[in-house]
Each structure stands twice: as C-alpha cells, then as structure tokens.
mmCIF file of C-alpha atoms and ligand atoms in Angstrom:
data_model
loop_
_atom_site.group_PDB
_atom_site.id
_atom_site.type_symbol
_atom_site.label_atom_id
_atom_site.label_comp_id
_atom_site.label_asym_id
_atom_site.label_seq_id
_atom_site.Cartn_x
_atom_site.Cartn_y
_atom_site.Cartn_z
ATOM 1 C CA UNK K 1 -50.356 7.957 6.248
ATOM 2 C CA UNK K 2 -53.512 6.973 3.983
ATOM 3 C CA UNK K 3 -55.275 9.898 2.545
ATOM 4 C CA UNK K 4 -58.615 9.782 0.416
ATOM 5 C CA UNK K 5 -59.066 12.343 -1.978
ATOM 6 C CA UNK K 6 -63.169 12.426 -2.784
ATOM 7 C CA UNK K 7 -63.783 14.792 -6.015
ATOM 8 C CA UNK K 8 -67.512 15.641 -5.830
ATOM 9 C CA UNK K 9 -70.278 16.801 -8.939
ATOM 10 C CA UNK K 10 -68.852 17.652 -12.050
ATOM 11 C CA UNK K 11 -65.325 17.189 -11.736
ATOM 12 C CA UNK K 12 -64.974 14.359 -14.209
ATOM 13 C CA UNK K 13 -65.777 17.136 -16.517
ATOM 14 C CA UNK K 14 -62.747 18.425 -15.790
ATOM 15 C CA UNK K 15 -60.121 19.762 -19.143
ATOM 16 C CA UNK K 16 -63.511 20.244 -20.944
ATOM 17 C CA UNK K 17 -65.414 22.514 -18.504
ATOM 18 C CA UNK K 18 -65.060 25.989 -18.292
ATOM 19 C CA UNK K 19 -61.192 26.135 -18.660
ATOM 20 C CA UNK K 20 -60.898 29.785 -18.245
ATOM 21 C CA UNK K 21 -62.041 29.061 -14.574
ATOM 22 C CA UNK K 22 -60.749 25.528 -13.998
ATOM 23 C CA UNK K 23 -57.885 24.905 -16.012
ATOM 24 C CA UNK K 24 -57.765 22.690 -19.181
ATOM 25 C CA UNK K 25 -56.196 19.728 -17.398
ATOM 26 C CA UNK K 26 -58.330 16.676 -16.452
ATOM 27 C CA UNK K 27 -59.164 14.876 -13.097
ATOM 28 C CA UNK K 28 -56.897 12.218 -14.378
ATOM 29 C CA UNK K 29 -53.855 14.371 -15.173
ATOM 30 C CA UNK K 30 -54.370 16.089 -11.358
ATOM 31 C CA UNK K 31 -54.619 12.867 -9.796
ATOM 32 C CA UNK K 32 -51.582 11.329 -11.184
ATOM 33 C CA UNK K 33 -49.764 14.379 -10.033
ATOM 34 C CA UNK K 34 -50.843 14.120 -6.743
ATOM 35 C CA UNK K 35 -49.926 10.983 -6.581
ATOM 36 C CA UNK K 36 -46.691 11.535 -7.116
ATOM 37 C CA UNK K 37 -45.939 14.379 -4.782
ATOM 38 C CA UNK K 38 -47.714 11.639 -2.353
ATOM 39 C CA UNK K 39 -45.318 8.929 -2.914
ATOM 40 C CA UNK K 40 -42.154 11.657 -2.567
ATOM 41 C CA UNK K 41 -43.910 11.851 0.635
ATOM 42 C CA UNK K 42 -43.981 8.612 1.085
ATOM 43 C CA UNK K 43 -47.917 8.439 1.697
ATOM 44 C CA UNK K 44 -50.838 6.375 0.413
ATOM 45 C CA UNK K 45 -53.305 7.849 -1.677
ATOM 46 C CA UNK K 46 -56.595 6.900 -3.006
ATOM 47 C CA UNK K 47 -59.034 9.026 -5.474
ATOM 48 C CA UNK K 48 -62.650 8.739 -5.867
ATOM 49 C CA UNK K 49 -65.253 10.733 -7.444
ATOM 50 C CA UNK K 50 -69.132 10.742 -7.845
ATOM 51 C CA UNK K 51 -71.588 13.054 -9.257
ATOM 52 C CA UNK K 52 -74.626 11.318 -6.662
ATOM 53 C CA UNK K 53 -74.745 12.944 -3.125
ATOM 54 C CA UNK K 54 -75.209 9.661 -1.378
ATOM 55 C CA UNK K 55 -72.423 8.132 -3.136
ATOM 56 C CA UNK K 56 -70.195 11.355 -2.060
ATOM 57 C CA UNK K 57 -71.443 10.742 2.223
ATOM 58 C CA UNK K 58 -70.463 7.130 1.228
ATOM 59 C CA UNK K 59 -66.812 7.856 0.145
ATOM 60 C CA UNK K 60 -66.830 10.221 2.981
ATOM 61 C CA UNK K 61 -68.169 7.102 5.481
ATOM 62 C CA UNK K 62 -65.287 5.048 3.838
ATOM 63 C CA UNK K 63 -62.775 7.923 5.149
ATOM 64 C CA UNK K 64 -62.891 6.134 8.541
ATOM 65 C CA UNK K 65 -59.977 4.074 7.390
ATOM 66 C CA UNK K 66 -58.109 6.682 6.279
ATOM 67 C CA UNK K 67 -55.847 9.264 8.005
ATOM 68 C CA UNK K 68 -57.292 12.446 6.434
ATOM 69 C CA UNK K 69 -59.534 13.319 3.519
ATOM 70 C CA UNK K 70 -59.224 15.920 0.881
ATOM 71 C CA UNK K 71 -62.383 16.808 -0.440
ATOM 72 C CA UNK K 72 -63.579 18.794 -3.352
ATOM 73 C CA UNK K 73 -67.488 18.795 -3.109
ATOM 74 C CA UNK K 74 -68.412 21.372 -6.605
ATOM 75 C CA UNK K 75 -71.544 22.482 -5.915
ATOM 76 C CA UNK K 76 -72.708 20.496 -3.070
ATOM 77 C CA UNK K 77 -69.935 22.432 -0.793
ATOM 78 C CA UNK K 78 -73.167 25.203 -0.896
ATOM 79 C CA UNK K 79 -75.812 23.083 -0.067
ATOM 80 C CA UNK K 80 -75.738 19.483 1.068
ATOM 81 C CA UNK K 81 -76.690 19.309 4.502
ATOM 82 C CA UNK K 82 -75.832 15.921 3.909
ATOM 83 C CA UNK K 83 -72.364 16.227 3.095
ATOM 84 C CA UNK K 84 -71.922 18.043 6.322
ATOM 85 C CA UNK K 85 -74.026 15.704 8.553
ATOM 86 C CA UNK K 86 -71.030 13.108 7.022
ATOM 87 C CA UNK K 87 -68.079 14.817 7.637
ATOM 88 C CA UNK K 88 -69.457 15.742 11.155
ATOM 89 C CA UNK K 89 -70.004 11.785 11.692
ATOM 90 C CA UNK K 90 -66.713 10.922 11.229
ATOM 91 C CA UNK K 91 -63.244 11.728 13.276
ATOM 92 C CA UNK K 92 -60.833 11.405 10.136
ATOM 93 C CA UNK K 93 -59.783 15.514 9.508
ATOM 94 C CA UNK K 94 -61.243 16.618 6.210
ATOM 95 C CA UNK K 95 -59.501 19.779 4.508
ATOM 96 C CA UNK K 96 -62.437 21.218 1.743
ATOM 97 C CA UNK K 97 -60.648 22.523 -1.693
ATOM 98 C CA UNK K 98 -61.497 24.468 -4.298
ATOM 99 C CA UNK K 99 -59.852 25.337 -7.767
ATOM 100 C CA UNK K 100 -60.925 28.335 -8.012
ATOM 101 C CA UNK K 101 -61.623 31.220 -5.356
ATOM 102 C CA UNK K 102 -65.009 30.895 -4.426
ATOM 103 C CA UNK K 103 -64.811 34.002 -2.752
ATOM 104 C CA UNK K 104 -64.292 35.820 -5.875
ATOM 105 C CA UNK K 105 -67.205 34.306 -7.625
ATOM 106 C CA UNK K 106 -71.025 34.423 -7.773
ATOM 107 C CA UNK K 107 -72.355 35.449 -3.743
ATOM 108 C CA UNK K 108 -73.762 31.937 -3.742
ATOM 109 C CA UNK K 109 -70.220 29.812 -4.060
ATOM 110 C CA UNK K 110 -69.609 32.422 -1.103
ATOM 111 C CA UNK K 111 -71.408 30.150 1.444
ATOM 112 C CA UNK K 112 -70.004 26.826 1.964
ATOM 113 C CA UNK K 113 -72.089 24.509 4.682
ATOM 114 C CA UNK K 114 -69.052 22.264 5.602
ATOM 115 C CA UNK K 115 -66.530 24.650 6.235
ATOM 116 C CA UNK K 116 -67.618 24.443 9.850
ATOM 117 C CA UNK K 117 -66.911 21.068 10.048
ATOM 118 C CA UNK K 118 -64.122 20.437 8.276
ATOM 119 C CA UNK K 119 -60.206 21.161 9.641
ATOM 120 C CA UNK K 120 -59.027 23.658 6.865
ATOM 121 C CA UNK K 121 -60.018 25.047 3.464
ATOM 122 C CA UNK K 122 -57.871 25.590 0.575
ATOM 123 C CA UNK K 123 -59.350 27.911 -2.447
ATOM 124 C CA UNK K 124 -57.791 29.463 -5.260
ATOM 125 C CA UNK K 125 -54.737 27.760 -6.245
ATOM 126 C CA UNK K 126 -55.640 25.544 -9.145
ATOM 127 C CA UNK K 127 -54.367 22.249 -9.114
ATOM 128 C CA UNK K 128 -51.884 23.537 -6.295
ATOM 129 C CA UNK K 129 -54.963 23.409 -3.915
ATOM 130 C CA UNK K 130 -55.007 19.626 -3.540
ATOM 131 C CA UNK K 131 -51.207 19.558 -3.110
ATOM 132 C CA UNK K 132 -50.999 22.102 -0.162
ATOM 133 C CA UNK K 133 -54.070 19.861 1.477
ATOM 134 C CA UNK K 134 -52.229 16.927 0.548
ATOM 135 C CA UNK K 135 -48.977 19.356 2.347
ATOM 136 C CA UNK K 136 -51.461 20.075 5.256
ATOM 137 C CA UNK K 137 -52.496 16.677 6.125
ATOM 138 C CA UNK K 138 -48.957 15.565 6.481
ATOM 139 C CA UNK K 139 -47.678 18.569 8.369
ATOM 140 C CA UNK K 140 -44.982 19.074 5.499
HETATM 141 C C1 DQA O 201 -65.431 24.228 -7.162
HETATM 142 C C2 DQA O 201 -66.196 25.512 -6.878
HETATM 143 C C3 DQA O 201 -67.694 25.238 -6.794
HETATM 144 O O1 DQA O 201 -68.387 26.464 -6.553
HETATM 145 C C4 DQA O 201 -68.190 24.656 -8.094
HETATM 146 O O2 DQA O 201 -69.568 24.346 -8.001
HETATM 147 C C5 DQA O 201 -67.397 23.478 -8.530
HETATM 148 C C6 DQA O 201 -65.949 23.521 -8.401
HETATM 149 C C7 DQA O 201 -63.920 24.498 -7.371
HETATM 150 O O3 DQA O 201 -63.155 23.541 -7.307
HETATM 151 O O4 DQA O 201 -63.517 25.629 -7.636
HETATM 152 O O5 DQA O 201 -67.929 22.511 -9.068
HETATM 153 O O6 DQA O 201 -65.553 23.366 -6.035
#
C-alpha cells in the first residue's frame, strides 16, 4: 500500500506555533514517526506540504497513484471549495485530520467543506491523528 500524507497551510510552522494547541513537536519529528509505524506496517509513505491552495489540489491530483491519502488541510479544511472540488475528482479514499478538536474551537473551524467528500475524519488526537488514519487506511 502507498499512502500520501499532504500537510496543508501553516503546518511547517509546526513546534513553533501555538504549542499549547498543537504540540511543540515539528512536521519533521511527526513525519519521521509516521514513517516508522508505516514501515512496521510494511507500507509506503510519502509526505508533502504547501502553504499555496493550488499546490495543495496538485498533491491531491498526484494522489491518483497512491492507495489512500491522509490529509491535513489547516485552514483551508473551512473554506476551499477547491480543495473539495479535488478530492471529489479523484477515486483514491482521503481520511481529513486534525491535531486538535476542531469541534472544540472557534464556531468557524466547526465547518469543514471536505468532510463530505472525504472517507473518514480524525480530530483531536495530536500527533496520534495521522497514525489512526495511517491505522484506517490499512484496515489495521
Ligand atoms: C488544524 C485545525 C485548523 O482549524 C487550523 O486552521 C490548522 C490546523 C489542526 O490540525 O488542528 O491549521 O487543521
């Protein structure tokens, strides 16, 4: 199994951005995790990220050649109609994570426009979400 996990708009800040809500570890330090659980799993990961919309629908386009993507839009999870209209265009399931728990947050994080579209959504756990996707994808 290949799986492409596509970090979206201001998680390269990461370790230095609000650690109270995201944790103090970096992007870096989460994706070498992650890669390890994957290779215990014996699975193929790749990791992007992009703070430009366009480059985020072209990761997502790129996801064709994978077996499932775990995504992580920030902000744009609220708003980008474009985002969606990729996710929609594709047939490669997409599980949307979060860090933190949206739903606990400002009333705006509480709307996400590609929840509709994608297979699952994971919020809440930290670093843990992108491991229980990761879990997901794989039917561990
Ligand atoms: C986030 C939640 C979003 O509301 C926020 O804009 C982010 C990070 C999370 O991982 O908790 O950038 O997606």
């Amino acid at each position: 199994m290949k799986i492409l996990v596509i970090n979206g708009v201001n998680l390269d800040m990461l370790g230095v951005r609000e650690p109270q809500i995201y944790g103090g570890r970096t992007l870096d330090d989460i994706n070498a995790d992650l890669s390890k659980v994957a290779k215990n799993l014996g699975a193929e990961i790749e990791f992007v990220q992009s703070n430009i919309e366009g480059e985020i629908v072209e990761f997502i386009h790129k996801g064709r050649q994978f077996d499932g993507i775990i995504l992580n839009a920030g902000a744009y999870t609220h708003y980008s109609i474009a985002v969606r209209d990729a996710i929609s265009s594709i047939d490669t399931p997409c599980v949307e994570v979060h860090l933190s728990n949206v739903h606990k947050r400002e009333e705006f994080r509480h709307t996400s426009v590609i929840s509709a579209v994608c297979k699952g959504v994971i919020a809440g756990f930290g670093e843990n979400s992108y491991k229980l996707a990761l879990y997901a994808l794989l039917n561990k």
